[in-house]
mmCIF file of C-alpha atoms in Angstrom:
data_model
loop_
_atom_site.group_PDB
_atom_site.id
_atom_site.type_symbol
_atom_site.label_atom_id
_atom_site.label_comp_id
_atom_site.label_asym_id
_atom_site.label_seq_id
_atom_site.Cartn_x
_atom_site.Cartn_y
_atom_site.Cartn_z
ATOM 1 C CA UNK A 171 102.542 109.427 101.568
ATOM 2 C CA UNK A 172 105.044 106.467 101.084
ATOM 3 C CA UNK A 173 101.974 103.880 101.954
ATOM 4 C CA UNK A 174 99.282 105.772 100.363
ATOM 5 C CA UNK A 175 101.720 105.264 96.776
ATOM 6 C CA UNK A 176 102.037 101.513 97.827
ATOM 7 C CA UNK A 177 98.465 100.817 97.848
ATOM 8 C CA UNK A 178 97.384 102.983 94.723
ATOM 9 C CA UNK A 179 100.670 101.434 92.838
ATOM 10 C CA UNK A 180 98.898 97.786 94.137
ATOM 11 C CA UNK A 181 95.293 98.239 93.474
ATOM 12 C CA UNK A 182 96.180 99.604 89.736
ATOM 13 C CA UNK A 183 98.473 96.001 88.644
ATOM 14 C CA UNK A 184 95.940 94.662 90.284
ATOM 15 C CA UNK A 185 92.789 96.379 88.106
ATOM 16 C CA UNK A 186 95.436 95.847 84.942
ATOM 17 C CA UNK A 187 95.891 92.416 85.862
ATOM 18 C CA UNK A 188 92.240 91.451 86.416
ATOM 19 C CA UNK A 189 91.609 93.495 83.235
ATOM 20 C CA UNK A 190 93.801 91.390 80.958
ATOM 21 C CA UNK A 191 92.321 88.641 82.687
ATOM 22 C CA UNK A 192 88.872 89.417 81.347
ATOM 23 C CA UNK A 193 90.082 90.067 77.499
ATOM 24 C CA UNK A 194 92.198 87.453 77.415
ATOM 25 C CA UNK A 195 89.453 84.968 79.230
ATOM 26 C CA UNK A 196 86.153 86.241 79.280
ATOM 27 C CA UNK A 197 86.259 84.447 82.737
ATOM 28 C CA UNK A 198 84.971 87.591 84.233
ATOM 29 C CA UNK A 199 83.324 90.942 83.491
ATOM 30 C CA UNK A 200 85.234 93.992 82.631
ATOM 31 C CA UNK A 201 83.287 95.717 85.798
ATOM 32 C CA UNK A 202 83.922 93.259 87.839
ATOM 33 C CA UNK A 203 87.753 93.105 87.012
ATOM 34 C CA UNK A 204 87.582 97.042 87.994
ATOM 35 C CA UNK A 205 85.294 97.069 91.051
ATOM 36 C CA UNK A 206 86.536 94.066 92.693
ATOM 37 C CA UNK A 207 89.843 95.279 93.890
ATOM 38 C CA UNK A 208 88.403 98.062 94.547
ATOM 39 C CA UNK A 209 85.886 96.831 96.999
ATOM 40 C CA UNK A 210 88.850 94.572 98.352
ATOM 41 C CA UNK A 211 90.586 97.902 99.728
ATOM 42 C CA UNK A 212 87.168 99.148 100.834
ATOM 43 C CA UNK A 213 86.536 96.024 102.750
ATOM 44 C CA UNK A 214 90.346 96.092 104.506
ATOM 45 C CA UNK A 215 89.856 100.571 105.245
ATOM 46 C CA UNK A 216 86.451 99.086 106.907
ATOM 47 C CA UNK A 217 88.184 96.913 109.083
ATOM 48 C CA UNK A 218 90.334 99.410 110.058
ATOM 49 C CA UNK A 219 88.157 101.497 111.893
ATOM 50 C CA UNK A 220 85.743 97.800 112.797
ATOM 51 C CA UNK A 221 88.610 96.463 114.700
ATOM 52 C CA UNK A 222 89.602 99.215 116.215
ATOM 53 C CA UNK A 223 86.245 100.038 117.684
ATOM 54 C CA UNK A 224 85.610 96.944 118.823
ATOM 55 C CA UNK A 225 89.160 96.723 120.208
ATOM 56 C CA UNK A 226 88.742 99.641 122.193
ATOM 57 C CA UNK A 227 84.864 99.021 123.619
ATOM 58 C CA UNK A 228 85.384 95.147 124.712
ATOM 59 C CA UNK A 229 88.881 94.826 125.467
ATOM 60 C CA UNK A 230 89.651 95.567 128.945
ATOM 61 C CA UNK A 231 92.389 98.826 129.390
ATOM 62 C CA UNK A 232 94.432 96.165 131.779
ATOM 63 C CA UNK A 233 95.185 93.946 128.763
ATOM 64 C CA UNK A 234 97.687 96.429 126.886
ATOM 65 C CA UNK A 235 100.505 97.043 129.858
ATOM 66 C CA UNK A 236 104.126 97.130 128.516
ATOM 67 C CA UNK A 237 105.515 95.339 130.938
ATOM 68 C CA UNK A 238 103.538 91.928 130.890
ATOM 69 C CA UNK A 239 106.099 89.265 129.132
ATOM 70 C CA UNK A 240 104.182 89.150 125.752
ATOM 71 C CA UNK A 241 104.835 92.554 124.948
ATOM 72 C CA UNK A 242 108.278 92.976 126.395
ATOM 73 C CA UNK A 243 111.712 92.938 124.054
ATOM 74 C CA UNK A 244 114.594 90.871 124.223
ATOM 75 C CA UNK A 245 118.009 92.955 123.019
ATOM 76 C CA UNK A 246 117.634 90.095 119.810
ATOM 77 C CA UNK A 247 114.754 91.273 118.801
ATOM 78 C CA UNK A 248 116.599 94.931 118.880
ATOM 79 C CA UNK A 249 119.357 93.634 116.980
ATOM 80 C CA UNK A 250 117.167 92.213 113.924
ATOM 81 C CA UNK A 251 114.844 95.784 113.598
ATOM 82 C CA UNK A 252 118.416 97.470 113.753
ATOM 83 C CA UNK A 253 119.341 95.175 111.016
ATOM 84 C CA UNK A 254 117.069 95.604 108.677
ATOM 85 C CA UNK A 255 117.584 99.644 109.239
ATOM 86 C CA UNK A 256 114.310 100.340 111.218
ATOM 87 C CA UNK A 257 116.067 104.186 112.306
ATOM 88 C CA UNK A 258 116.352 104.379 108.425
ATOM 89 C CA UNK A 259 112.893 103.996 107.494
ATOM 90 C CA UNK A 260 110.569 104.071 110.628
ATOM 91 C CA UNK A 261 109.793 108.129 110.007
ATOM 92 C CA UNK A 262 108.443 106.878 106.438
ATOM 93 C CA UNK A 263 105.834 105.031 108.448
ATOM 94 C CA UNK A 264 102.466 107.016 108.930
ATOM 95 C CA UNK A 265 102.003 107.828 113.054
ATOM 96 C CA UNK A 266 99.103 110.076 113.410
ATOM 97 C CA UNK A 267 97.402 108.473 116.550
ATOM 98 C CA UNK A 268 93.878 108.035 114.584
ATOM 99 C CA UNK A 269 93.667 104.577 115.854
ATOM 100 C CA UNK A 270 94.935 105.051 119.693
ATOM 101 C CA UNK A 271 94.137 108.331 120.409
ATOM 102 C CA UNK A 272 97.582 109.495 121.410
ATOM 103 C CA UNK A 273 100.362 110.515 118.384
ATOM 104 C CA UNK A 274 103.517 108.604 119.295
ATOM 105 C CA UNK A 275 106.166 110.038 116.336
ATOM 106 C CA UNK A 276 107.304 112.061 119.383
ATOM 107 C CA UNK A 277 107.410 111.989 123.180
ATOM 108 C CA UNK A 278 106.267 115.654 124.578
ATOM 109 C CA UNK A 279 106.804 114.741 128.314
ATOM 110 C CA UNK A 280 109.271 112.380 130.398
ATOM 111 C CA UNK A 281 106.520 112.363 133.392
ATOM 112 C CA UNK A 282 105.907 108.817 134.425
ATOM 113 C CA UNK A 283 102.104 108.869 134.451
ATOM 114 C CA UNK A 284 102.347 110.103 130.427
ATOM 115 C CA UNK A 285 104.968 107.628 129.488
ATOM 116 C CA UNK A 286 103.232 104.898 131.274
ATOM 117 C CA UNK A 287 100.115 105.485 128.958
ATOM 118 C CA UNK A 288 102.457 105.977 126.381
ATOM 119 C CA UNK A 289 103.723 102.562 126.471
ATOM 120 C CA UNK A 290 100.268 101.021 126.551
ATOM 121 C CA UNK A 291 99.366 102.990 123.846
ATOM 122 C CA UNK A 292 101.935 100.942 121.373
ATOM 123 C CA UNK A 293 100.552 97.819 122.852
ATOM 124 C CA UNK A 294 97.494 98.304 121.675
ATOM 125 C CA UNK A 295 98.373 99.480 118.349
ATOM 126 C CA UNK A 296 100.557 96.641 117.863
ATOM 127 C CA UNK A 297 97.963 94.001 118.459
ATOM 128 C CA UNK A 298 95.764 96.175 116.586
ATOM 129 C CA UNK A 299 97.965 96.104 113.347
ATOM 130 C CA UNK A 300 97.935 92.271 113.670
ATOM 131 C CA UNK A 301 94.437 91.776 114.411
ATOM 132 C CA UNK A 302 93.959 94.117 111.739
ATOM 133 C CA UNK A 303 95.949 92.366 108.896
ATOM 134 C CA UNK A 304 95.056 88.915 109.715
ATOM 135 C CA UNK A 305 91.024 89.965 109.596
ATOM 136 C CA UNK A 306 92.074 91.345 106.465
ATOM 137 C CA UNK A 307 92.192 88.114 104.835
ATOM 138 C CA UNK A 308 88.341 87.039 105.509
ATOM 139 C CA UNK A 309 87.584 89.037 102.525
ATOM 140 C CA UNK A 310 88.334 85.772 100.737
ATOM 141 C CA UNK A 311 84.941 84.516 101.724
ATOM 142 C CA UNK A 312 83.256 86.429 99.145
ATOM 143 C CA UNK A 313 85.302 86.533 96.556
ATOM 144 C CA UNK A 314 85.406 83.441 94.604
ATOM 145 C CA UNK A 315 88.529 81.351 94.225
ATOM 146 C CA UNK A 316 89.458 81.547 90.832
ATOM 147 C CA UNK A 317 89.865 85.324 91.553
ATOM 148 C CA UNK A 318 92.208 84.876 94.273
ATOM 149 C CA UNK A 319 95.144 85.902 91.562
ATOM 150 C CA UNK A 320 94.506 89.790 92.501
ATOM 151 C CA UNK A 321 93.081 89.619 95.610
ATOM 152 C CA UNK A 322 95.864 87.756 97.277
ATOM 153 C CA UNK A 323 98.740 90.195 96.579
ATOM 154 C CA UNK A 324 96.274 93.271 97.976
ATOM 155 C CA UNK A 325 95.845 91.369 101.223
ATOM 156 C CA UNK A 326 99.807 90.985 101.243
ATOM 157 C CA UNK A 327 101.135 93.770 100.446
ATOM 158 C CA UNK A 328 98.428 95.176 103.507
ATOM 159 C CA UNK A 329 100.019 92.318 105.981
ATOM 160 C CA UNK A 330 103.442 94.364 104.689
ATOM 161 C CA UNK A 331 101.725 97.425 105.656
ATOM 162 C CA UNK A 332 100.730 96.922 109.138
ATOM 163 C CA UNK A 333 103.697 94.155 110.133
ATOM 164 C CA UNK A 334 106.078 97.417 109.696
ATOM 165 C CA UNK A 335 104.157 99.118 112.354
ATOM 166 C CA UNK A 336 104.514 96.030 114.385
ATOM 167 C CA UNK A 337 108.270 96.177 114.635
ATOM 168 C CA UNK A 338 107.796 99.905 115.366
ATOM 169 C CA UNK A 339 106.002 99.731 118.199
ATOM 170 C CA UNK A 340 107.685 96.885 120.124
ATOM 171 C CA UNK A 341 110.981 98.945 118.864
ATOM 172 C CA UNK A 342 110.110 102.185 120.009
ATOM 173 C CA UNK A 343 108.736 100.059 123.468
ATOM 174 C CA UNK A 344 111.379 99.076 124.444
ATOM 175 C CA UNK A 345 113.777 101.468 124.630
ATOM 176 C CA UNK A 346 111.040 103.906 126.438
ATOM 177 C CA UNK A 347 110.629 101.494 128.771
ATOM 178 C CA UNK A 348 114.070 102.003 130.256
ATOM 179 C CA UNK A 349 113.483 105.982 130.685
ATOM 180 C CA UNK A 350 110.062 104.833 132.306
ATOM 181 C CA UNK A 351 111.559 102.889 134.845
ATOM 182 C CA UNK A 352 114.104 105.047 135.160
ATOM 183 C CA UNK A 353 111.845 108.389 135.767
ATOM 184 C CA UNK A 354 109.157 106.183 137.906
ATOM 185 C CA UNK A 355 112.507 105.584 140.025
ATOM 186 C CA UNK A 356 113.687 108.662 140.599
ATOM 187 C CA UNK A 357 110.474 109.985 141.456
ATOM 188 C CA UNK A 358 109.996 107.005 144.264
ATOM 189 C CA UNK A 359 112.919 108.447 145.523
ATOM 190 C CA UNK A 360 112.364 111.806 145.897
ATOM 191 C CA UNK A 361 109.352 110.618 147.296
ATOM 192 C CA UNK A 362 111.182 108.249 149.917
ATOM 193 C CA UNK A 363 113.294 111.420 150.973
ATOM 194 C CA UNK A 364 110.635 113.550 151.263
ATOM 195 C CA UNK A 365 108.922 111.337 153.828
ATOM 196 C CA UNK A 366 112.339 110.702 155.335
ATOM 197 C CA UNK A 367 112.537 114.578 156.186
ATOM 198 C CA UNK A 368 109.228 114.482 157.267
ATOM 199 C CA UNK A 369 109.520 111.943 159.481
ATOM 200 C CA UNK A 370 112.528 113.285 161.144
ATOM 201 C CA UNK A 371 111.066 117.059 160.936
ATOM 202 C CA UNK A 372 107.946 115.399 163.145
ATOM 203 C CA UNK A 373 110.530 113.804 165.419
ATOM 204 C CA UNK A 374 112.663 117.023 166.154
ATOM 205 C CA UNK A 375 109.483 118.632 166.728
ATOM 206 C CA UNK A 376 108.651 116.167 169.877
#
């Protein structure tokens, strides 16, 4: 709801702004100062589902593992989304799963297999939100520079959008990471002592 507000709030200043711009200056058309903007967020909600298609088709499953050192978390990085109140706000941030294909506001299982594709999951989404945002910006290529004034602060206040998600993820990563390794452990143990009794039941049995 909160982000759905932003970008209404957003693309009306901007309509207003593009408005005054064509009765004060005649520099552009009164329906172009209210469909531009407008086609601006079309463009960036296409890109949305683009990128994420494409992400998912051509990008191999391997790429998005938790534990390979560009999407690990050092306990700074912890400290800074702590700072700037990330347990405050992060439930204001829409999670449905439409672009992964697994919800991850909540965990519904500590079973290493799930959690394991759990923490992949917020790989991908991360470098999806930055993929997402940055691609966001080629919409400059047809719009024309002078009207950069209104498309500029849609295509920031979207980088906003989607660098909040960002910090979620490689939050949210890191501390499941622990009960992953932690669960994946315990379970190679049981595992260990099962063979153990095995082993000796076999022996006993000779």
């Amino acid at each position: 709801m909160l982000y759905t507000i932003i970008v209404l709030v957003t693309m009306i200043v901007t309509i207003g702004l593009a408005i005054i711009v064509h009765y004060v200056t005649g520099t552009i058309s009164l329906l172009y100062a209210i469909l531009c903007p407008l086609f601006i967020n079309a463009y960036l909600l296409l890109m949305l589902g683009v990128c994420c298609l494409i992400m998912r088709l051509f990008v191999p499953k391997k790429v998005w593992n938790a534990e390979k050192k560009i999407f690990r978390v050092n306990p700074k990085e912890i400290k800074f989304y702590e700072k700037i109140g990330i347990r405050k706000w992060k439930a204001l941030v829409p999670e449905k799963g439409a672009t992964t294909g697994l919800a991850k506001d909540k965990i519904v299982s500590t079973d290493p297999t799930y959690l394991k594709y759990f923490l992949n999951e917020t790989c991908f989404a991360e470098f999806y939100h930055y993929v997402t945002a940055i691609i966001g910006f080629t919409v400059l290529f047809f719009i024309k520079v002078r009207d950069f004034y209104f498309a500029l602060p849609i295509l920031f206040v979207n980088l906003f959008l989607h660098i909040l998600p960002c910090f979620i993820q490689r939050y949210v990563r890191c501390k499941m990471l622990k009960v992953y390794q932690y669960r994946k452990s315990k379970i190679n143990q049981v595992m260990i002592n099962q063979l153990n009794n095995n082993k000796n039941g076999f022996n006993n049995a000779i």
